[in-house]
Amino acid sequence: MAASPFQHDRSVLLAHFESFRAEVDDYNDRRERLIKASRDITNLSKKVIFLLHRIALEDDETSYVRAAKRGFSKLREVQDIYAGLTHELAGDRYWRYQRQVSPGLQEYIEALSFAHYLQHGTLIPFHEVQRSLSYPDGTPYFPLTVADYMLGLSDLTGELMRFAISGLSSHKGGRTKATQVCAFVRACKADFENYTAFVPDLRKKQVITSQSLEKIEDAAYTVVVRSSEYDLPPEILDDIVAQSISRFSDRTQKRSRGFEEDFSDDFT
């Protein structure tokens, strides 16, 4: 017996809804996978940042270079994760799921730029970040946005604040390095200000950058005051400055992200 027009229309309608359900399920499943991957990337990147701090504060002339090399090596794990996500972000999917990808990507850029700073003393260029997320032939895994790049660099200033203040109390020559970092962060803040009208959320992060800069300047001011009180060899003066800055450093470290104890065992 032939199907009635009503039954035919009902079958067509059900087929459409089955298609819609499959599409929604696919979207939600992919979204969950990307959120999990972004969390894994965030955790790995934070581990690398802690590793960079730990090695860079070792008291020898090669500590910065060694820290950067170890950091770049560990960040390959993150790059491998992104390489495995290319099929999830093919075509226009990257733009559809950008909100799920951005948090981990910004944390990765923060870690990568910190390693780059330790090695070169400069900001990592945009093209180098994109190249780190590309195939050997130069094809990107996905397009890096200027917004994610800028927001990741903005987060770097907080790590530089911790690096400068910790170095004052634990590293020979920390006085000079703190002065250099202070000037660098000040220049970053001034340059980033030009982009606040074009990059969402950068203005909010500029507030954090201002707070980080203020902490470095307070520590540097303490160094200048203490240094002017003594006419001593630099080595002895470093010890005196370290003692006077240690309480300030402790207060600052307590405000940090609190991931040191959780991640330190993974990088011993």
mmCIF file of C-alpha atoms in Angstrom, residues 187-196:
data_model
loop_
_atom_site.group_PDB
_atom_site.id
_atom_site.type_symbol
_atom_site.label_atom_id
_atom_site.label_comp_id
_atom_site.label_asym_id
_atom_site.label_seq_id
_atom_site.Cartn_x
_atom_site.Cartn_y
_atom_site.Cartn_z
ATOM 1 C CA ALA A 187 58.096 49.973 27.144
ATOM 2 C CA CYS A 188 55.683 47.063 26.610
ATOM 3 C CA LYS A 189 52.938 48.825 28.525
ATOM 4 C CA ALA A 190 53.394 51.995 26.479
ATOM 5 C CA ASP A 191 53.410 50.114 23.174
ATOM 6 C CA PHE A 192 50.433 47.906 24.050
ATOM 7 C CA GLU A 193 48.378 50.983 24.867
ATOM 8 C CA ASN A 194 48.238 51.779 21.139
ATOM 9 C CA TYR A 195 46.260 48.579 20.491
ATOM 10 C CA THR A 196 43.669 48.719 23.271
#
